[in-house]
Short mmCIF file of C-alpha atoms in Angstrom, two decimals:
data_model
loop_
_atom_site.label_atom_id
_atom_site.label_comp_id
_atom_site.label_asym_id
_atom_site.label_seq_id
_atom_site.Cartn_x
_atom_site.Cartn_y
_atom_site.Cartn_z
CA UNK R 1454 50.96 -38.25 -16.29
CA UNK R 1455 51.63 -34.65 -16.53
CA UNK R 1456 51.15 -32.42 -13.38
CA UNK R 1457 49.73 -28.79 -13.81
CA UNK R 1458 50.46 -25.57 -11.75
CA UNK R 1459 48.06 -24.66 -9.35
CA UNK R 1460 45.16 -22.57 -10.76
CA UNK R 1461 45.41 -23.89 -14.37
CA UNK R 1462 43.09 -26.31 -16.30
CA UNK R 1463 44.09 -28.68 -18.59
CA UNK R 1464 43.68 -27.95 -21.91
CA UNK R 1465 40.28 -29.33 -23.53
CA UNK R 1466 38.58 -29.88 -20.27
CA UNK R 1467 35.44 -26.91 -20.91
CA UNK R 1468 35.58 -24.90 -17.28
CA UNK R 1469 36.08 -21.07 -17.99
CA UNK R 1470 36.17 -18.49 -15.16
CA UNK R 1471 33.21 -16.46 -14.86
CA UNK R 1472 34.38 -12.59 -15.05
CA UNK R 1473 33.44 -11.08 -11.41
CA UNK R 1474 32.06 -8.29 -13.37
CA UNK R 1475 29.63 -10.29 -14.92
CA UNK R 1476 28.27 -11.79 -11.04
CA UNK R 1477 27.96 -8.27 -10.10
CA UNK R 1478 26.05 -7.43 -12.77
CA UNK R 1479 23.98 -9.93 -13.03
CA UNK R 1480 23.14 -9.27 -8.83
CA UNK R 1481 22.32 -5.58 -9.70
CA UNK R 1482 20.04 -6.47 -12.91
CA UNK R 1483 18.34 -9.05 -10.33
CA UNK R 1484 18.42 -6.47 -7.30
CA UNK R 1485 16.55 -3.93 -9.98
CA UNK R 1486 14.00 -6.17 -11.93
CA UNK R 1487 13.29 -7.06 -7.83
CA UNK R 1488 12.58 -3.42 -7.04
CA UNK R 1489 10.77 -2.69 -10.22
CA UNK R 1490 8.03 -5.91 -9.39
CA UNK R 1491 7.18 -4.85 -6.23
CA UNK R 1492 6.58 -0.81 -6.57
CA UNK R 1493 4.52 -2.33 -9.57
CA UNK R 1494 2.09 -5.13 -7.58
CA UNK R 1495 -0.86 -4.59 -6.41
CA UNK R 1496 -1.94 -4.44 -2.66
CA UNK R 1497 -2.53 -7.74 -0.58
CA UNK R 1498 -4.78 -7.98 1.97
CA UNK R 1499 -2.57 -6.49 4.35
CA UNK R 1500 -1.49 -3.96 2.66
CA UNK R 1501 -5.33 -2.77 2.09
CA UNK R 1502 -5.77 -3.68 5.77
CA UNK R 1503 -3.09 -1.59 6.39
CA UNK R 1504 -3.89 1.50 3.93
CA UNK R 1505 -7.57 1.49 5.82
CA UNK R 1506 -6.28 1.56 9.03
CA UNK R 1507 -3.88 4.73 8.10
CA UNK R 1508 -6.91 6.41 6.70
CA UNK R 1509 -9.15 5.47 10.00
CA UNK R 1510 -6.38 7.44 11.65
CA UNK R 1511 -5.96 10.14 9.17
CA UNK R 1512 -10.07 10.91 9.62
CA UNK R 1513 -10.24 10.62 13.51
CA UNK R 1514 -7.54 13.47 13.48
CA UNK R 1515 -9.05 15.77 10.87
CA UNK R 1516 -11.98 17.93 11.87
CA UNK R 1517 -15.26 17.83 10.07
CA UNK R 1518 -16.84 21.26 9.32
CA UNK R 1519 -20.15 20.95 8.28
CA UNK R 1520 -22.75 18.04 8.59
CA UNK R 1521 -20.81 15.22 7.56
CA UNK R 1522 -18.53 13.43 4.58
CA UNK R 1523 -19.04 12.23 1.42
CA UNK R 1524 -16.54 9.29 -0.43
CA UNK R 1525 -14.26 12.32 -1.71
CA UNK R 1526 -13.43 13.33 1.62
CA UNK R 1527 -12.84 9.73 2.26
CA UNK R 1528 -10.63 9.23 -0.67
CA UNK R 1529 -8.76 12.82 0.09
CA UNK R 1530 -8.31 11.34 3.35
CA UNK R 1531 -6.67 8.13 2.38
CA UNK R 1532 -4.11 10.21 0.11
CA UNK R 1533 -3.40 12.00 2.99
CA UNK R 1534 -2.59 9.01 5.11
CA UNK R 1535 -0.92 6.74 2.45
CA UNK R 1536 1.40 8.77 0.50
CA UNK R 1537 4.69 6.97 -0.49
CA UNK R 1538 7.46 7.80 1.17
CA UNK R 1539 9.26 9.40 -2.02
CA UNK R 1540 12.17 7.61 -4.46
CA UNK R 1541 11.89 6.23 -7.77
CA UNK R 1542 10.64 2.70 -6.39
CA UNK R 1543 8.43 3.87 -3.07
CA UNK R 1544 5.07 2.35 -3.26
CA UNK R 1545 2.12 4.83 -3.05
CA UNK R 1546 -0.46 2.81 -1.84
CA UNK R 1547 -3.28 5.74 -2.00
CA UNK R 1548 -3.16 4.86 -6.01
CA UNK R 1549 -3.54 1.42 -5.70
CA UNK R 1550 -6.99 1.73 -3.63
CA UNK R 1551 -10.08 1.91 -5.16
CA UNK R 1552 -13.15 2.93 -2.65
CA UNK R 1553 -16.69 3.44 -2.83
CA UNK R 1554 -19.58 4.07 -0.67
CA UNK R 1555 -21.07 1.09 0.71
CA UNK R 1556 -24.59 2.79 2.66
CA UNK R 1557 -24.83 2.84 6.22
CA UNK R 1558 -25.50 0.99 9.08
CA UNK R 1559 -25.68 1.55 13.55
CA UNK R 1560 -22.30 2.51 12.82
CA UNK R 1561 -22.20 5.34 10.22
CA UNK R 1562 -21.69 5.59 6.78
CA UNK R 1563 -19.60 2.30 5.15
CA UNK R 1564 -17.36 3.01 2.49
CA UNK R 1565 -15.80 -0.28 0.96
CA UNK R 1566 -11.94 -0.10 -0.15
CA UNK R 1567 -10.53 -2.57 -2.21
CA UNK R 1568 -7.01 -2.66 -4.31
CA UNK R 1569 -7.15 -1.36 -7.77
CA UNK R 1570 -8.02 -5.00 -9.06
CA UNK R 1571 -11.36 -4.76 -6.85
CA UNK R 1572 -9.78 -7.75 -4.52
CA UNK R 1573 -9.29 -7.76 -0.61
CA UNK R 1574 -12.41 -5.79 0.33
CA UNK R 1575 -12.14 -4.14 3.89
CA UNK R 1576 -14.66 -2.27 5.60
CA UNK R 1577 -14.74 1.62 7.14
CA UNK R 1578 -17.18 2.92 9.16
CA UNK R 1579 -17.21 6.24 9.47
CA UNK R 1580 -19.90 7.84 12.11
CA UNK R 1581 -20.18 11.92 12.75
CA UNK R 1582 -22.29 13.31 14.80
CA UNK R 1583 -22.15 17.19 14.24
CA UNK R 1584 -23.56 19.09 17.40
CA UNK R 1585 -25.85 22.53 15.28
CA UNK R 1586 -25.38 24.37 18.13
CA UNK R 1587 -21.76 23.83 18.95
CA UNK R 1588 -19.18 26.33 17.15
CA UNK R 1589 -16.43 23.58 17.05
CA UNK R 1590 -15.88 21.38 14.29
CA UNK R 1591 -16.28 17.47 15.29
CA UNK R 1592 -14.29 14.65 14.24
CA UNK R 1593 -15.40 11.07 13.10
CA UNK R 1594 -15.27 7.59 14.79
CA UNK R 1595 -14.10 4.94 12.76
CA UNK R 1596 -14.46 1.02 12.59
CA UNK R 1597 -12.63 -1.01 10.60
CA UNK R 1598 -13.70 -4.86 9.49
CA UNK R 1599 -12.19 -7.18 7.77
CA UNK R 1600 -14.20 -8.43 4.12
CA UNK R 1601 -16.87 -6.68 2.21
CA UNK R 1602 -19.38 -3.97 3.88
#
């Protein structure tokens, strides 16, 4: 038998060394095509929950002028509140929503958002209640439910 120096292979045995370069690359390309996947999926349910509940806010805070809102100041409203946070792979949530008015109810006017692929419906209800006589503008209460309007 023949002894080797440390580190070597015998000849004929098949095991190369995998270039470090290579790993590294191969972590970046998988660190990328990770990136690119999720600023291109859709919404789940909590990210619609959570997209509603940022336009809820964005609506109590805003005042109304006039006698009420329609669905465009609900959609301008939930650009407002769910603008990505900037960067090539930031996820812009406001473009993956898809609302529409739903009627109305005890508690206001129901619009119905869903993701762009019409799943995860959550309910807003929006309710103003403009005073003629008053010179200030009001703002909305919300609700938010879980599920279709």
């Amino acid at each position: 038998m023949s002894s080797h120096p440390a580190g070597e292979h015998a000849p004929g045995t098949g095991r190369k060394r995998v270039h470090p370069l290579v790993v590294v690359a191969l972590v970046l390309l998988t660190v990328v095509v990770g990136l690119v996947l999720y600023a291109n999926s859709g919404l789940d349910r909590s990210g619609v929950r959570a997209a509603v509940d940022a336009t809820a806010q964005e609506l109590e805070q805003t005042p109304v002028q006039g006698l009420g809102l329609s669905v465009f100041d609900i959609e301008e409203a939930a650009t407002t509140a769910n603008r990505g946070g900037g960067g090539k792979f930031a996820r812009n949530a406001a473009a993956d929503l898809r609302v529409k008015s739903a009627g109305e109810d005890s508690r206001g006017d129901l619009y119905e958002f869903t993701n762009s692929d019409g799943d995860h419906p959550i309910c807003l209800a929006v309710r103003v209640d403009p005073d003629p006589g008053d010179q200030n503008p009001s703002f909305p209460r919300t609700s938010v439910s879980d599920g279709p309007c």
